[in-house]
């Protein structure tokens, strides 16, 4: 009797263990029910859930679709929904208009995008968290009038896309706004809101007809403030003077192929004070004298003046400014080729000396040639290779010859005078007659 009873007990025990293990299989949810709260792993409970649940938390889901329509049907009283960890969610189905959701947390779900329509029926939402997803941007003008808190950090914000949506965010609501960062090139790890503000500013201040860009931003080592590197391209746009507006932190300005004749704004207009690189090739500039003694010459990096109308420059002044330039020697680049340079003894030797001295900075040395002069042997010859005698020979040879000639004539004249004197003296001694000229003197 005792044996049979034991056997039955063992069988029941075994059966219950087998049943237990099948129940705990992968398709079955493991949920914890508490007062008003359900916390589930992977799945929602299949049937036996309290309909008056207000707080629902689901973890580690592998659904493709997160359906708030279904969810609100099953739990019409739910106020706080948390879904965390999941890799496959690609679709979010919005809830019906009648819902009580006040707190919505969708973290670590690898969400790539959320459409504006998704939020329309969340009319009671007060807190929203979308942290640690793969969002690249948010839609503009999301209407969430009741919301008090939003968290967005840990996403993959793409700063090459339009960032107007960022400027709409309210810092007192989006609590981690200052912590949001751009995810990839060209501004990886840089503050999303700062970048959005820079881009807006650049768009607002960009001169008409030009295109403005921010190839990168750098962090100022001393102040740790973000510094935009702004580039403005106004090339081949028919400008006859420098543009009147410019994004305030422009570093590089392309103005080649215009009709500009004066570069004095580099000296006089504060907008241009901090430009480091300026490309003025193929304009109508005939003088850089305006830059003499300017601050700009001592702090620029690139000055490109190819194909203009320069025939001479103040070599000593440029030399002096270059020696004081804070970007010397490695960052300074000067281009002067394709101009009708004057080649003569007063200008060219000093110019040539300057070219030699700054040959590391002047990147088109062989293009700096004497202007075209028909029949001149120096015509279109690179100035750097000219010999001093080829520049100064003709004028100096002429003057030497003329002097010699005068000397010779003077010698002959002196000899003539002395000979006449000797003759007159001898004649007077012999005949006692004074020369004819003396008889005429008073
Ligand atoms: C929620 O429903 C359960 C039964 O499903 C009930 O026991 C409980 O009292 C209800 N709670 C509230 C607050 O209505
Ligand atoms: C969903 O994610 C799981 C891992 O969590 C993966 O094994 C499964 O293949 C994914 N399903 C689909 C349809 O992508
Ligand atoms: C919402 O639920 C989550 C997880 O269950 C909890 O951590 C959070 O405090 C709840 N929020 C509110 C406002 O009740
Ligand atoms: C909002 O709710 C209404 C009524 O339940 C529904 O017809 C509509 O499709 C919902 N809106 C969105 C964007 O799903
Ligand atoms: C970011 O946006 C730019 C512009 O649309 C696009 O070319 C680039 O592929 C995007 N990057 C990622 C990682 O999606
Ligand atoms: C930002 O939100 C706060 C609190 O809701 C509100 O008082 C403030 O007016 C909002 N600011 C802007 C610029 O909308
Ligand atoms: C922002 O980031 C800092 C440092 O990573 C952290 O201490 C702070 O709590 C974050 N703030 C928010 C609102 O997430």
Short mmCIF file of C-alpha atoms and ligand atoms in Angstrom, two decimals:
data_model
loop_
_atom_site.label_atom_id
_atom_site.label_comp_id
_atom_site.label_asym_id
_atom_site.label_seq_id
_atom_site.Cartn_x
_atom_site.Cartn_y
_atom_site.Cartn_z
CA UNK A 1 0.00 0.00 0.00
CA UNK A 2 2.71 2.42 1.04
CA UNK A 3 4.72 1.59 -2.09
CA UNK A 4 1.76 2.21 -4.44
CA UNK A 5 1.00 5.47 -2.73
CA UNK A 6 4.62 6.58 -3.11
CA UNK A 7 4.63 5.63 -6.78
CA UNK A 8 1.48 7.65 -7.45
CA UNK A 9 2.96 10.63 -5.64
CA UNK A 10 6.19 10.37 -7.62
CA UNK A 11 4.29 10.15 -10.91
CA UNK A 12 2.25 13.21 -10.04
CA UNK A 13 5.41 15.04 -9.05
CA UNK A 14 7.16 14.05 -12.30
CA UNK A 15 4.17 15.04 -14.42
CA UNK A 16 3.94 18.38 -12.71
CA UNK A 17 7.65 19.00 -13.33
CA UNK A 18 7.26 18.17 -17.03
CA UNK A 19 4.20 20.39 -17.28
CA UNK A 20 6.06 23.16 -15.45
CA UNK A 21 8.99 22.99 -17.86
CA UNK A 22 6.73 23.20 -20.93
CA UNK A 23 4.92 26.16 -19.39
CA UNK A 24 8.21 27.96 -18.98
CA UNK A 25 8.98 27.45 -22.70
CA UNK A 26 10.05 30.36 -24.90
CA UNK A 27 6.54 31.23 -26.13
CA UNK A 28 5.20 31.62 -22.62
CA UNK A 29 5.47 34.99 -20.97
CA UNK A 30 6.98 35.41 -17.56
CA UNK A 31 5.05 38.13 -15.91
CA UNK A 32 4.87 39.58 -12.44
CA UNK A 33 1.45 40.86 -11.42
CA UNK A 34 1.17 43.44 -8.69
CA UNK A 35 -1.50 45.83 -7.69
CA UNK A 36 -2.25 47.76 -10.91
CA UNK A 37 1.12 46.78 -12.33
CA UNK A 38 2.34 44.11 -14.73
CA UNK A 39 5.99 43.55 -15.52
CA UNK A 40 6.62 41.08 -18.36
CA UNK A 41 9.61 39.55 -20.10
CA UNK A 42 9.37 39.19 -23.89
CA UNK A 43 5.56 38.88 -24.14
CA UNK A 44 2.34 40.16 -22.75
CA UNK A 45 0.35 37.75 -20.56
CA UNK A 46 -1.93 35.68 -22.81
CA UNK A 47 -5.28 35.94 -21.04
CA UNK A 48 -5.41 36.16 -17.30
CA UNK A 49 -4.39 39.78 -16.70
CA UNK A 50 -6.21 42.27 -14.47
CA UNK A 51 -8.07 44.59 -16.81
CA UNK A 52 -7.65 47.53 -14.45
CA UNK A 53 -3.84 47.57 -14.75
CA UNK A 54 -2.48 51.13 -14.88
CA UNK A 55 1.23 50.42 -15.09
CA UNK A 56 2.63 48.16 -17.73
CA UNK A 57 6.26 47.30 -18.29
CA UNK A 58 7.52 44.92 -20.97
CA UNK A 59 11.16 43.99 -21.43
CA UNK A 60 13.23 42.25 -24.09
CA UNK A 61 10.62 42.07 -26.81
CA UNK A 62 11.30 40.70 -30.29
CA UNK A 63 8.19 42.07 -31.95
CA UNK A 64 8.33 43.84 -35.27
CA UNK A 65 5.38 46.00 -34.41
CA UNK A 66 4.52 47.88 -31.26
CA UNK A 67 0.76 48.20 -31.40
CA UNK A 68 -0.76 50.73 -28.99
CA UNK A 69 -4.18 50.12 -30.49
CA UNK A 70 -4.12 46.53 -29.17
CA UNK A 71 -2.47 47.53 -25.96
CA UNK A 72 -5.10 50.09 -25.06
CA UNK A 73 -7.85 47.62 -25.99
CA UNK A 74 -6.41 45.07 -23.56
CA UNK A 75 -5.55 47.58 -20.85
CA UNK A 76 -7.96 50.49 -21.23
CA UNK A 77 -6.90 51.98 -17.88
CA UNK A 78 -3.19 51.94 -18.53
CA UNK A 79 -1.45 55.21 -17.69
CA UNK A 80 2.21 54.31 -17.59
CA UNK A 81 3.68 52.23 -20.43
CA UNK A 82 7.31 51.17 -20.43
CA UNK A 83 8.82 49.12 -23.24
CA UNK A 84 12.55 48.57 -22.93
CA UNK A 85 15.09 46.48 -24.82
CA UNK A 86 14.18 45.06 -28.19
CA UNK A 87 15.84 44.88 -31.55
CA UNK A 88 13.20 44.35 -34.16
CA UNK A 89 10.56 47.04 -33.70
CA UNK A 90 10.15 48.87 -36.98
CA UNK A 91 6.53 49.88 -36.77
CA UNK A 92 4.67 51.88 -34.15
CA UNK A 93 0.87 51.75 -34.30
CA UNK A 94 -0.68 54.78 -32.57
CA UNK A 95 -3.28 54.37 -29.82
CA UNK A 96 -6.97 55.22 -30.29
CA UNK A 97 -8.11 58.69 -29.31
CA UNK A 98 -9.55 57.31 -26.07
CA UNK A 99 -6.54 56.43 -23.97
CA UNK A 100 -5.15 57.40 -20.61
CA UNK A 101 -1.48 57.09 -21.28
CA UNK A 102 0.39 59.74 -19.31
CA UNK A 103 3.86 58.25 -19.16
CA UNK A 104 5.45 56.60 -22.19
CA UNK A 105 8.93 55.11 -22.10
CA UNK A 106 10.31 53.49 -25.25
CA UNK A 107 13.98 52.98 -24.48
CA UNK A 108 16.65 50.77 -26.05
CA UNK A 109 14.42 49.59 -28.86
CA UNK A 110 16.60 50.53 -31.85
CA UNK A 111 13.76 52.65 -33.19
CA UNK A 112 14.93 54.30 -36.40
CA UNK A 113 12.12 56.72 -37.01
CA UNK A 114 8.92 58.04 -35.48
CA UNK A 115 6.27 59.73 -37.54
CA UNK A 116 4.49 62.85 -36.44
CA UNK A 117 1.10 61.09 -36.61
CA UNK A 118 2.16 58.64 -33.94
CA UNK A 119 1.84 61.36 -31.29
CA UNK A 120 -1.55 62.80 -32.31
CA UNK A 121 -3.71 60.63 -30.02
CA UNK A 122 -1.46 60.91 -26.97
CA UNK A 123 -3.60 63.76 -25.66
CA UNK A 124 -2.84 63.10 -22.00
CA UNK A 125 0.85 62.44 -22.27
CA UNK A 126 2.99 64.14 -19.65
CA UNK A 127 6.29 62.27 -19.83
CA UNK A 128 7.99 60.82 -22.88
CA UNK A 129 11.29 59.00 -23.06
CA UNK A 130 12.88 57.82 -26.30
CA UNK A 131 16.38 57.27 -25.01
CA UNK A 132 18.93 54.91 -26.54
CA UNK A 133 17.22 54.27 -29.83
CA UNK A 134 18.58 54.71 -33.35
CA UNK A 135 16.61 57.85 -34.19
CA UNK A 136 18.30 60.07 -36.80
CA UNK A 137 15.90 62.95 -36.48
CA UNK A 138 12.44 63.83 -35.18
CA UNK A 139 9.56 65.26 -37.18
CA UNK A 140 8.95 68.99 -37.01
CA UNK A 141 6.03 70.43 -35.05
CA UNK A 142 5.16 67.46 -32.90
CA UNK A 143 1.99 68.44 -31.02
CA UNK A 144 2.23 67.38 -27.40
CA UNK A 145 0.59 70.25 -25.50
CA UNK A 146 0.27 68.37 -22.19
CA UNK A 147 3.81 67.05 -22.05
CA UNK A 148 6.10 68.28 -19.30
CA UNK A 149 9.18 66.11 -19.70
CA UNK A 150 10.92 64.61 -22.71
CA UNK A 151 14.17 62.61 -22.76
CA UNK A 152 15.97 62.03 -26.04
CA UNK A 153 19.62 61.27 -25.37
CA UNK A 154 21.45 58.22 -26.67
CA UNK A 155 20.14 58.42 -30.24
CA UNK A 156 21.99 58.66 -33.54
CA UNK A 157 21.07 62.19 -34.57
CA UNK A 158 22.16 62.89 -38.14
CA UNK A 159 23.44 66.45 -38.33
CA UNK A 160 23.65 66.42 -42.13
CA UNK A 161 19.86 66.49 -42.22
CA UNK A 162 17.80 69.64 -41.71
CA UNK A 163 18.01 70.54 -38.01
CA UNK A 164 15.06 72.95 -37.78
CA UNK A 165 13.30 70.40 -35.59
CA UNK A 166 16.01 70.79 -32.95
CA UNK A 167 15.45 74.54 -32.68
CA UNK A 168 11.77 73.89 -31.90
CA UNK A 169 12.61 71.90 -28.78
CA UNK A 170 11.94 73.63 -25.48
CA UNK A 171 14.86 73.28 -23.13
CA UNK A 172 12.71 73.23 -20.01
CA UNK A 173 10.75 70.27 -21.45
CA UNK A 174 13.50 68.35 -23.21
CA UNK A 175 15.53 67.90 -20.06
CA UNK A 176 18.58 66.43 -21.75
CA UNK A 177 18.63 68.84 -24.70
CA UNK A 178 22.14 70.01 -23.81
CA UNK A 179 23.33 66.40 -23.78
CA UNK A 180 22.13 65.48 -27.26
CA UNK A 181 24.99 65.03 -29.71
CA UNK A 182 25.47 64.56 -33.42
CA UNK A 183 26.22 60.96 -34.15
CA UNK A 184 28.56 60.97 -37.14
CA UNK A 185 30.61 63.05 -39.58
CA UNK A 186 31.00 65.91 -39.97
CA UNK A 187 30.38 66.79 -36.31
CA UNK A 188 30.57 63.52 -34.32
CA UNK A 189 29.98 63.96 -30.59
CA UNK A 190 29.28 67.69 -30.89
CA UNK A 191 26.28 69.31 -29.24
CA UNK A 192 23.18 68.94 -31.41
CA UNK A 193 21.61 72.20 -30.27
CA UNK A 194 24.80 74.21 -30.81
CA UNK A 195 25.25 72.80 -34.29
CA UNK A 196 21.60 73.52 -35.12
CA UNK A 197 22.05 77.13 -33.97
CA UNK A 198 25.24 77.59 -36.00
CA UNK A 199 23.57 76.24 -39.12
CA UNK A 200 20.57 78.55 -38.66
CA UNK A 201 22.88 81.53 -38.16
CA UNK A 202 24.90 80.68 -41.25
CA UNK A 203 21.74 80.40 -43.34
CA UNK A 204 20.46 83.75 -42.06
CA UNK A 205 23.69 85.65 -42.70
CA UNK A 206 24.83 84.05 -45.93
CA UNK A 207 25.22 86.69 -48.68
CA UNK A 208 22.78 86.54 -51.55
CA UNK A 209 23.98 84.40 -54.48
CA UNK A 210 26.62 82.71 -52.30
CA UNK A 211 26.60 79.32 -50.64
CA UNK A 212 27.71 78.95 -47.05
CA UNK A 213 28.77 75.80 -45.26
CA UNK A 214 30.27 74.60 -42.02
CA UNK A 215 32.69 71.80 -42.94
CA UNK A 216 33.51 71.25 -39.27
CA UNK A 217 33.49 72.64 -35.76
CA UNK A 218 36.39 72.62 -33.35
CA UNK A 219 36.60 72.99 -29.59
CA UNK A 220 38.63 75.99 -28.49
CA UNK A 221 41.31 74.51 -26.23
CA UNK A 222 41.27 77.32 -23.66
CA UNK A 223 37.57 78.09 -23.34
CA UNK A 224 36.18 74.68 -24.43
CA UNK A 225 33.66 76.62 -26.50
CA UNK A 226 32.58 75.20 -29.85
CA UNK A 227 34.00 77.22 -32.74
CA UNK A 228 32.42 76.82 -36.18
CA UNK A 229 34.67 76.69 -39.23
CA UNK A 230 32.58 78.49 -41.82
CA UNK A 231 33.27 78.61 -45.51
CA UNK A 232 31.54 80.99 -47.93
CA UNK A 233 31.62 80.44 -51.67
CA UNK A 234 30.84 83.50 -53.80
CA UNK A 235 32.93 82.48 -56.80
CA UNK A 236 31.85 83.37 -60.35
CA UNK A 237 28.83 85.39 -59.23
CA UNK A 238 29.58 88.79 -60.77
CA UNK A 239 30.60 90.61 -57.58
CA UNK A 240 32.34 93.93 -58.24
CA UNK A 241 32.90 94.62 -54.54
CA UNK A 242 33.20 92.38 -51.51
CA UNK A 243 29.83 91.05 -50.20
CA UNK A 244 28.28 93.28 -47.55
CA UNK A 245 27.10 90.55 -45.21
CA UNK A 246 28.97 87.49 -44.09
CA UNK A 247 28.40 84.90 -41.36
CA UNK A 248 30.30 86.37 -38.44
CA UNK A 249 32.70 83.47 -38.00
CA UNK A 250 33.63 82.96 -41.64
CA UNK A 251 37.11 81.54 -41.98
CA UNK A 252 37.33 80.86 -45.70
CA UNK A 253 35.99 83.05 -48.49
CA UNK A 254 35.97 82.10 -52.15
CA UNK A 255 35.62 85.15 -54.40
CA UNK A 256 37.42 84.01 -57.50
CA UNK A 257 36.15 84.82 -60.97
CA UNK A 258 34.44 88.10 -60.08
CA UNK A 259 35.00 91.74 -61.08
CA UNK A 260 36.56 92.94 -57.86
CA UNK A 261 39.17 95.67 -58.18
CA UNK A 262 39.82 96.74 -54.60
CA UNK A 263 40.79 94.62 -51.61
CA UNK A 264 40.59 97.45 -49.10
CA UNK A 265 37.66 95.81 -47.16
CA UNK A 266 40.25 93.39 -45.79
CA UNK A 267 41.68 96.37 -43.99
CA UNK A 268 38.63 98.49 -43.29
CA UNK A 269 35.61 96.18 -42.83
CA UNK A 270 35.51 94.40 -39.43
CA UNK A 271 33.50 91.58 -41.07
CA UNK A 272 36.65 90.57 -42.90
CA UNK A 273 39.06 90.93 -40.03
CA UNK A 274 38.99 87.27 -39.00
CA UNK A 275 38.96 85.65 -42.40
CA UNK A 276 41.91 83.35 -42.62
CA UNK A 277 41.80 82.13 -46.18
CA UNK A 278 40.71 84.27 -49.10
CA UNK A 279 40.67 83.26 -52.74
CA UNK A 280 40.57 86.26 -55.07
CA UNK A 281 41.93 84.67 -58.23
CA UNK A 282 40.75 85.98 -61.62
CA UNK A 283 39.49 89.37 -60.54
CA UNK A 284 40.58 92.87 -61.56
CA UNK A 285 42.86 93.69 -58.66
CA UNK A 286 45.76 95.92 -59.68
CA UNK A 287 47.07 96.91 -56.28
CA UNK A 288 47.56 95.44 -52.83
CA UNK A 289 49.02 98.64 -51.45
CA UNK A 290 45.86 99.12 -49.33
CA UNK A 291 46.98 96.18 -47.20
CA UNK A 292 50.24 97.79 -46.22
CA UNK A 293 50.52 97.89 -42.44
CA UNK A 294 47.14 96.17 -41.91
CA UNK A 295 46.43 93.77 -39.07
CA UNK A 296 44.99 91.34 -41.57
CA UNK A 297 48.35 90.74 -43.24
CA UNK A 298 49.84 89.62 -39.96
CA UNK A 299 47.14 87.01 -39.26
CA UNK A 300 45.97 85.58 -42.58
CA UNK A 301 46.69 82.05 -43.77
CA UNK A 302 45.88 81.99 -47.48
CA UNK A 303 45.88 84.90 -49.92
CA UNK A 304 45.38 83.78 -53.47
CA UNK A 305 45.64 86.47 -56.15
CA UNK A 306 46.36 84.53 -59.32
CA UNK A 307 45.26 85.97 -62.63
CA UNK A 308 44.72 89.55 -61.51
CA UNK A 309 46.22 92.81 -62.80
CA UNK A 310 49.08 93.17 -60.40
CA UNK A 311 52.25 94.63 -61.89
CA UNK A 312 53.98 95.45 -58.64
CA UNK A 313 53.53 95.05 -54.90
CA UNK A 314 55.15 96.74 -51.92
CA UNK A 315 57.73 93.99 -51.43
CA UNK A 316 59.27 95.35 -48.24
CA UNK A 317 55.89 95.80 -46.58
CA UNK A 318 54.76 92.28 -47.51
CA UNK A 319 58.06 90.87 -46.33
CA UNK A 320 57.68 92.68 -43.05
CA UNK A 321 54.08 91.55 -42.53
CA UNK A 322 54.88 87.93 -43.39
CA UNK A 323 57.67 87.85 -40.86
CA UNK A 324 55.22 88.97 -38.18
CA UNK A 325 52.45 86.61 -39.30
CA UNK A 326 51.38 84.22 -36.53
CA UNK A 327 50.67 81.39 -38.99
CA UNK A 328 54.21 81.36 -40.36
CA UNK A 329 55.86 79.32 -41.60
CA UNK A 330 53.72 76.26 -42.29
CA UNK A 331 50.17 77.52 -42.69
CA UNK A 332 50.77 80.61 -44.81
CA UNK A 333 50.13 80.32 -48.55
CA UNK A 334 50.47 83.13 -51.07
CA UNK A 335 49.67 82.81 -54.77
CA UNK A 336 50.66 85.55 -57.18
CA UNK A 337 51.01 83.81 -60.56
CA UNK A 338 49.38 84.91 -63.79
CA UNK A 339 49.76 88.61 -63.13
CA UNK A 340 51.46 91.09 -65.52
CA UNK A 341 54.51 91.65 -63.35
CA UNK A 342 56.78 94.56 -64.12
CA UNK A 343 60.37 93.50 -64.78
CA UNK A 344 62.88 96.30 -64.34
CA UNK A 345 65.79 97.33 -62.23
CA UNK A 346 63.98 99.48 -59.62
CA UNK A 347 61.20 96.95 -58.76
CA UNK A 348 62.14 93.42 -59.65
CA UNK A 349 65.35 92.67 -57.70
CA UNK A 350 63.64 93.44 -54.36
CA UNK A 351 60.53 91.49 -55.44
CA UNK A 352 62.71 88.56 -56.49
CA UNK A 353 64.45 88.60 -53.15
CA UNK A 354 61.07 88.42 -51.40
CA UNK A 355 60.00 85.50 -53.62
CA UNK A 356 63.18 83.65 -52.75
CA UNK A 357 62.82 84.30 -49.05
CA UNK A 358 59.23 83.03 -48.92
CA UNK A 359 59.50 80.28 -51.51
CA UNK A 360 57.92 77.80 -49.06
CA UNK A 361 54.86 79.99 -48.69
CA UNK A 362 54.47 81.02 -52.32
CA UNK A 363 53.01 77.95 -53.92
CA UNK A 364 53.01 79.06 -57.58
CA UNK A 365 56.53 80.46 -57.79
CA UNK A 366 57.13 79.33 -61.39
CA UNK A 367 53.92 81.02 -62.55
CA UNK A 368 55.11 84.44 -61.39
CA UNK A 369 56.44 85.77 -64.68
CA UNK A 370 57.38 89.07 -66.30
CA UNK A 371 54.50 90.56 -68.24
CA UNK A 372 54.37 90.08 -71.97
CA UNK A 373 56.46 92.70 -73.77
CA UNK A 374 57.05 92.14 -77.45
CA UNK A 375 60.71 91.71 -78.27
CA UNK A 376 61.82 91.77 -74.63
CA UNK A 377 63.99 88.81 -73.72
CA UNK A 378 62.46 88.68 -70.21
CA UNK A 379 58.90 88.62 -71.50
CA UNK A 380 56.95 85.77 -69.76
CA UNK A 381 60.08 84.48 -68.02
CA UNK A 382 59.65 83.29 -64.39
CA UNK A 383 60.95 86.09 -62.19
CA UNK A 384 62.60 83.72 -59.73
CA UNK A 385 65.05 82.62 -62.45
CA UNK A 386 66.02 86.06 -63.76
CA UNK A 387 69.61 87.16 -63.28
CA UNK A 388 70.21 90.56 -61.83
CA UNK A 389 72.29 91.58 -64.83
CA UNK A 390 69.42 90.75 -67.19
CA UNK A 391 67.29 93.19 -65.23
CA UNK A 392 69.78 96.01 -64.69
CA UNK A 393 72.34 95.52 -67.52
CA UNK A 394 71.07 97.89 -70.21
CA UNK A 395 70.54 101.03 -68.20
CA UNK A 396 73.84 100.66 -66.31
CA UNK A 397 75.95 99.86 -69.41
CA UNK A 398 74.63 102.89 -71.21
CA UNK A 399 75.48 105.13 -68.28
CA UNK A 400 78.98 103.69 -67.94
CA UNK A 401 79.64 104.26 -71.64
CA UNK A 402 78.34 107.84 -71.56
CA UNK A 403 80.51 108.67 -68.55
CA UNK A 404 83.56 107.19 -70.23
CA UNK A 405 82.86 109.21 -73.33
CA UNK A 406 82.58 112.44 -71.34
CA UNK A 407 85.83 111.64 -69.54
CA UNK A 408 87.63 111.07 -72.81
CA UNK A 409 86.30 114.33 -74.25
CA UNK A 410 87.33 116.19 -71.10
CA UNK A 411 90.84 114.76 -71.28
CA UNK A 412 91.15 115.87 -74.90
CA UNK A 413 89.82 119.31 -74.03
CA UNK A 414 92.29 119.70 -71.16
CA UNK A 415 95.16 118.61 -73.38
CA UNK A 416 93.97 121.08 -76.02
CA UNK A 417 93.82 123.96 -73.51
CA UNK A 418 97.26 123.13 -72.10
CA UNK A 419 98.75 122.88 -75.62
CA UNK A 420 97.26 126.25 -76.61
CA UNK A 421 98.61 127.77 -73.38
CA UNK A 422 102.09 126.40 -74.07
CA UNK A 423 101.93 127.63 -77.70
CA UNK A 424 100.78 131.11 -76.67
CA UNK A 425 103.49 131.38 -74.03
CA UNK A 426 106.17 130.31 -76.51
CA UNK A 427 104.83 132.69 -79.20
CA UNK A 428 104.75 135.64 -76.75
CA UNK A 429 108.37 134.96 -75.71
CA UNK A 430 109.49 134.91 -79.34
CA UNK A 431 107.47 137.73 -80.90
CA UNK A 432 106.30 139.74 -77.89
CA UNK A 433 102.79 139.72 -79.28
CA UNK A 434 99.97 138.70 -77.01
CA UNK A 435 97.33 136.32 -78.35
CA UNK A 436 94.52 137.85 -80.37
CA UNK A 437 91.94 137.19 -77.59
CA UNK A 438 93.93 139.27 -75.06
CA UNK A 439 93.92 142.34 -77.35
CA UNK A 440 90.10 142.18 -77.38
CA UNK A 441 89.80 142.01 -73.57
CA UNK A 442 88.88 145.25 -71.80
C1 LIG B 1 -8.67 45.42 -10.24
O1 LIG B 1 -9.25 44.22 -10.65
C2 LIG B 1 -9.10 43.15 -9.72
C3 LIG B 1 -9.76 41.94 -10.29
O2 LIG B 1 -9.52 41.79 -11.64
C4 LIG B 1 -9.75 43.52 -8.40
O3 LIG B 1 -9.51 42.50 -7.46
C5 LIG B 1 -9.18 44.82 -7.91
O4 LIG B 1 -9.86 45.25 -6.76
C6 LIG B 1 -9.30 45.90 -8.95
N1 LIG B 1 -8.65 47.08 -8.48
C7 LIG B 1 -9.20 48.27 -8.56
C8 LIG B 1 -8.41 49.39 -7.98
O5 LIG B 1 -10.29 48.45 -9.08
C1 LIG B 2 14.04 39.55 -33.69
O1 LIG B 2 15.12 39.58 -32.77
C2 LIG B 2 15.58 38.32 -32.36
C3 LIG B 2 16.62 38.52 -31.30
O2 LIG B 2 16.06 39.26 -30.24
C4 LIG B 2 16.11 37.56 -33.54
O3 LIG B 2 16.58 36.29 -33.15
C5 LIG B 2 15.02 37.42 -34.56
O4 LIG B 2 15.49 36.79 -35.72
C6 LIG B 2 14.41 38.76 -34.91
N1 LIG B 2 13.24 38.55 -35.74
C7 LIG B 2 13.04 39.22 -36.86
C8 LIG B 2 11.79 38.89 -37.62
O5 LIG B 2 13.79 40.05 -37.26
C1 LIG B 3 6.16 54.42 -14.83
O1 LIG B 3 6.60 53.09 -14.77
C2 LIG B 3 8.00 52.91 -14.63
C3 LIG B 3 8.32 51.44 -14.72
O2 LIG B 3 7.33 50.64 -14.24
C4 LIG B 3 8.43 53.51 -13.32
O3 LIG B 3 9.83 53.37 -13.17
C5 LIG B 3 8.04 54.98 -13.28
O4 LIG B 3 8.37 55.54 -12.05
C6 LIG B 3 6.58 55.17 -13.58
N1 LIG B 3 6.31 56.56 -13.71
C7 LIG B 3 5.31 57.17 -13.10
C8 LIG B 3 5.19 58.63 -13.30
O5 LIG B 3 4.52 56.57 -12.44
C1 LIG B 4 -6.55 58.58 -33.32
O1 LIG B 4 -7.71 57.98 -32.86
C2 LIG B 4 -8.77 57.92 -33.78
C3 LIG B 4 -9.98 57.39 -33.06
O2 LIG B 4 -9.65 56.28 -32.32
C4 LIG B 4 -8.38 57.05 -34.94
O3 LIG B 4 -9.39 57.00 -35.90
C5 LIG B 4 -7.14 57.66 -35.58
O4 LIG B 4 -6.67 56.81 -36.60
C6 LIG B 4 -6.04 57.86 -34.56
N1 LIG B 4 -5.01 58.63 -35.13
C7 LIG B 4 -3.91 58.09 -35.60
C8 LIG B 4 -2.89 59.01 -36.17
O5 LIG B 4 -3.74 56.88 -35.58
C1 LIG B 5 22.74 61.47 -42.77
O1 LIG B 5 22.08 62.30 -43.69
C2 LIG B 5 22.78 62.48 -44.90
C3 LIG B 5 22.01 63.50 -45.73
O2 LIG B 5 20.72 63.07 -46.01
C4 LIG B 5 22.92 61.13 -45.60
O3 LIG B 5 23.63 61.30 -46.80
C5 LIG B 5 23.66 60.18 -44.69
O4 LIG B 5 23.74 58.92 -45.29
C6 LIG B 5 22.95 60.10 -43.36
N1 LIG B 5 23.73 59.26 -42.47
C7 LIG B 5 23.24 58.16 -41.95
C8 LIG B 5 24.16 57.37 -41.08
O5 LIG B 5 22.10 57.82 -42.14
C1 LIG B 6 9.00 76.11 -22.62
O1 LIG B 6 8.19 75.39 -21.71
C2 LIG B 6 7.90 76.09 -20.53
C3 LIG B 6 7.18 75.13 -19.59
O2 LIG B 6 6.19 74.40 -20.25
C4 LIG B 6 7.05 77.30 -20.89
O3 LIG B 6 6.74 78.03 -19.71
C5 LIG B 6 7.82 78.17 -21.84
O4 LIG B 6 7.03 79.24 -22.27
C6 LIG B 6 8.26 77.37 -23.04
N1 LIG B 6 9.16 78.18 -23.83
C7 LIG B 6 8.99 78.36 -25.12
C8 LIG B 6 9.99 79.19 -25.80
O5 LIG B 6 8.08 77.84 -25.74
C1 LIG B 7 24.03 65.18 -19.25
O1 LIG B 7 25.31 64.56 -19.26
C2 LIG B 7 26.02 64.71 -18.07
C3 LIG B 7 27.39 64.12 -18.28
O2 LIG B 7 27.36 63.05 -19.15
C4 LIG B 7 25.25 64.04 -16.95
O3 LIG B 7 25.95 64.19 -15.74
C5 LIG B 7 23.89 64.68 -16.83
O4 LIG B 7 23.12 64.00 -15.87
C6 LIG B 7 23.16 64.61 -18.15
N1 LIG B 7 21.93 65.35 -18.04
C7 LIG B 7 20.76 64.87 -18.43
C8 LIG B 7 19.59 65.77 -18.25
O5 LIG B 7 20.66 63.75 -18.92
#
